mmCIF file of C-alpha atoms in Angstrom:
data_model
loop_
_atom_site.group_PDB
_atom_site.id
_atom_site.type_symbol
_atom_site.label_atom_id
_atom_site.label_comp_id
_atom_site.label_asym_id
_atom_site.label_seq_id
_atom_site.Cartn_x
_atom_site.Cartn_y
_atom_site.Cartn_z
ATOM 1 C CA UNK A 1 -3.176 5.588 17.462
ATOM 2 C CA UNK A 2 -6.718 4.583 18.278
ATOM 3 C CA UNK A 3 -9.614 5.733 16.439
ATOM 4 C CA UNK A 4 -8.380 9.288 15.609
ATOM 5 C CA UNK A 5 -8.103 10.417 12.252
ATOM 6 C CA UNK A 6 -4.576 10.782 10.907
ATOM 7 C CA UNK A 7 -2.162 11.705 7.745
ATOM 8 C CA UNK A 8 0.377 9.163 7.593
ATOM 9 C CA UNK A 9 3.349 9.136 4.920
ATOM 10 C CA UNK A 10 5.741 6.441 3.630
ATOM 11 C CA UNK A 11 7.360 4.819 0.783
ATOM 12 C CA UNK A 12 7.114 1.457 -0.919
ATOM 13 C CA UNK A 13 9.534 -0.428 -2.518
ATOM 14 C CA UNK A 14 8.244 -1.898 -5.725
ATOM 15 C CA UNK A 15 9.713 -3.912 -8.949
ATOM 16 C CA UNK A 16 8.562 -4.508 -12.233
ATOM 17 C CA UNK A 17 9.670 -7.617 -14.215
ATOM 18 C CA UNK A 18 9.188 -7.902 -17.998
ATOM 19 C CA UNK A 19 10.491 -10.817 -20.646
ATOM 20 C CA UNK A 20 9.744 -11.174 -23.832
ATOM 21 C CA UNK A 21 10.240 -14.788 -26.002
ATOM 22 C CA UNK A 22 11.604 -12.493 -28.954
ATOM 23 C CA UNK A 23 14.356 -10.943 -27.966
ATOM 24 C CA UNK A 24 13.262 -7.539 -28.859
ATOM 25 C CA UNK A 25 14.410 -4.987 -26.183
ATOM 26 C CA UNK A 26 12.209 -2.149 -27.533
ATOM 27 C CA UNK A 27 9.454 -4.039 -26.743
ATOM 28 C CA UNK A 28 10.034 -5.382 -23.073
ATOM 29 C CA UNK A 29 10.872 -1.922 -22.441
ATOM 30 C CA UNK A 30 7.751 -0.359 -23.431
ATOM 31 C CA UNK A 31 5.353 -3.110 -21.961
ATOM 32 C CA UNK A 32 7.527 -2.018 -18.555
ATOM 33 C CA UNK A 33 6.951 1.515 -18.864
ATOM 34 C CA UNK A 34 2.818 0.763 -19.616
ATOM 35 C CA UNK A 35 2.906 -1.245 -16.230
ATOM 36 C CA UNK A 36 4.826 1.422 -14.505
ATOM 37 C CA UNK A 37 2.687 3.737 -15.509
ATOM 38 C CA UNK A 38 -0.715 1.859 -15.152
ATOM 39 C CA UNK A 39 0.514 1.485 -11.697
ATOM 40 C CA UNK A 40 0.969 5.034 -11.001
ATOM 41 C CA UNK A 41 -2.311 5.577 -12.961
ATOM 42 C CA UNK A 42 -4.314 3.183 -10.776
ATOM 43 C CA UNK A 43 -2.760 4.198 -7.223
ATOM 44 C CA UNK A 44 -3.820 8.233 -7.872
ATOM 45 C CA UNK A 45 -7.472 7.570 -9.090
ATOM 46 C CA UNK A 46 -8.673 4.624 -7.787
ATOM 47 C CA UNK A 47 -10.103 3.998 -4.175
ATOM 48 C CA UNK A 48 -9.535 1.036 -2.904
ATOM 49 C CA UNK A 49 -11.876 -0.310 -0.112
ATOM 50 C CA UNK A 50 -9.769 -0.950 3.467
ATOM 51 C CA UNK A 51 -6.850 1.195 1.790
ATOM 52 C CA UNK A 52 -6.478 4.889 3.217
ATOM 53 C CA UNK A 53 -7.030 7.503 0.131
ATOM 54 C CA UNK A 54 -3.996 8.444 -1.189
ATOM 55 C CA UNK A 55 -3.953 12.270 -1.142
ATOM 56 C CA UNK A 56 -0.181 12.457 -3.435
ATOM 57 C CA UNK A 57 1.459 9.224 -4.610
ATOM 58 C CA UNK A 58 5.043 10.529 -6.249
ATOM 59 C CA UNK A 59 7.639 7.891 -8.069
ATOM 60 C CA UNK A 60 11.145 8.038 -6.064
ATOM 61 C CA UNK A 61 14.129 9.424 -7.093
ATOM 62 C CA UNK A 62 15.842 5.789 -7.345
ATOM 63 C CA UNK A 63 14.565 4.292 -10.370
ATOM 64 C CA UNK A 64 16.618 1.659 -12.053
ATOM 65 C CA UNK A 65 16.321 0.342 -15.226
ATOM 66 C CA UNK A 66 18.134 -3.073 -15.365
ATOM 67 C CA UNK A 67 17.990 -4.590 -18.707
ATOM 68 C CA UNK A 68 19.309 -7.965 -20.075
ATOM 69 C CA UNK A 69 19.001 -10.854 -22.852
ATOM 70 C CA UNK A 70 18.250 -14.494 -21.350
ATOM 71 C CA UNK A 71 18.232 -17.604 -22.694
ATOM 72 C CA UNK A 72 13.713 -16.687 -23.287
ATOM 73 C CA UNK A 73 14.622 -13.268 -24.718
ATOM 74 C CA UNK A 74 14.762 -9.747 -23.542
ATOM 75 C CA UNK A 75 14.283 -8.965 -19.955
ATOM 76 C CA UNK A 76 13.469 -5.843 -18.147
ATOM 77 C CA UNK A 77 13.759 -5.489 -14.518
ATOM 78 C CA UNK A 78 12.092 -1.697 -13.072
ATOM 79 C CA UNK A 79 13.264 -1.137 -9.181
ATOM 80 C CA UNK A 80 11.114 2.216 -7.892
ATOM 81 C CA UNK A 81 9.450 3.416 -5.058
ATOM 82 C CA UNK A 82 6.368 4.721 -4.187
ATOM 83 C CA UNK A 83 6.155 7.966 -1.857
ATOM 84 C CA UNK A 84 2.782 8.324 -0.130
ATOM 85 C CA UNK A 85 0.772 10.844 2.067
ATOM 86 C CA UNK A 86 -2.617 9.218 3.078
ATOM 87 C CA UNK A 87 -5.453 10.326 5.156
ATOM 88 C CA UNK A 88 -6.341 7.868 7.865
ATOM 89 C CA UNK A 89 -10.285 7.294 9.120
ATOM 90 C CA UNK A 90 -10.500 4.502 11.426
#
């Protein structure tokens, strides 16, 4: 595209992974949410230098939420996306 300025969109898939040594499900599921949402939090308000500025960032539709006990204790796995419209400056 050269050096013209531009609005670009796109998604990106993303994933989460939380265990816990305690087996306590309530627990891995919040510390996923606080990432989740720390993630969301940081790409809306912070600039980040030789990143385009984000001018929405929306969560997809196709969240999953897969949840399991292992053998180390409760595990969380968080499958999203990330739906972008950026302003370009070369």
């Amino acid at each position: 595209m050269g050096t013209r300025n531009r609005d670009e969109d796109g998604e990106v898939s993303c994933a989460v992974f939380v265990e816990n040594g305690d087996g306590d499900m309530d627990a891995a599921l919040a510390e996923a949410e606080g990432m989740v949402d720390q993630l969301g939090h940081w790409l809306a308000h912070t600039a980040v230098q030789d990143l385009p500025a984000f001018t929405s960032v929306l969560f997809g539709d196709s969240t999953q939420w897969l949840m399991d006990r292992t053998e180390y204790g409760a595990a969380v796995l968080v499958q999203f996306s990330v739906a972008f419209k950026a302003r370009i400056y070369p």
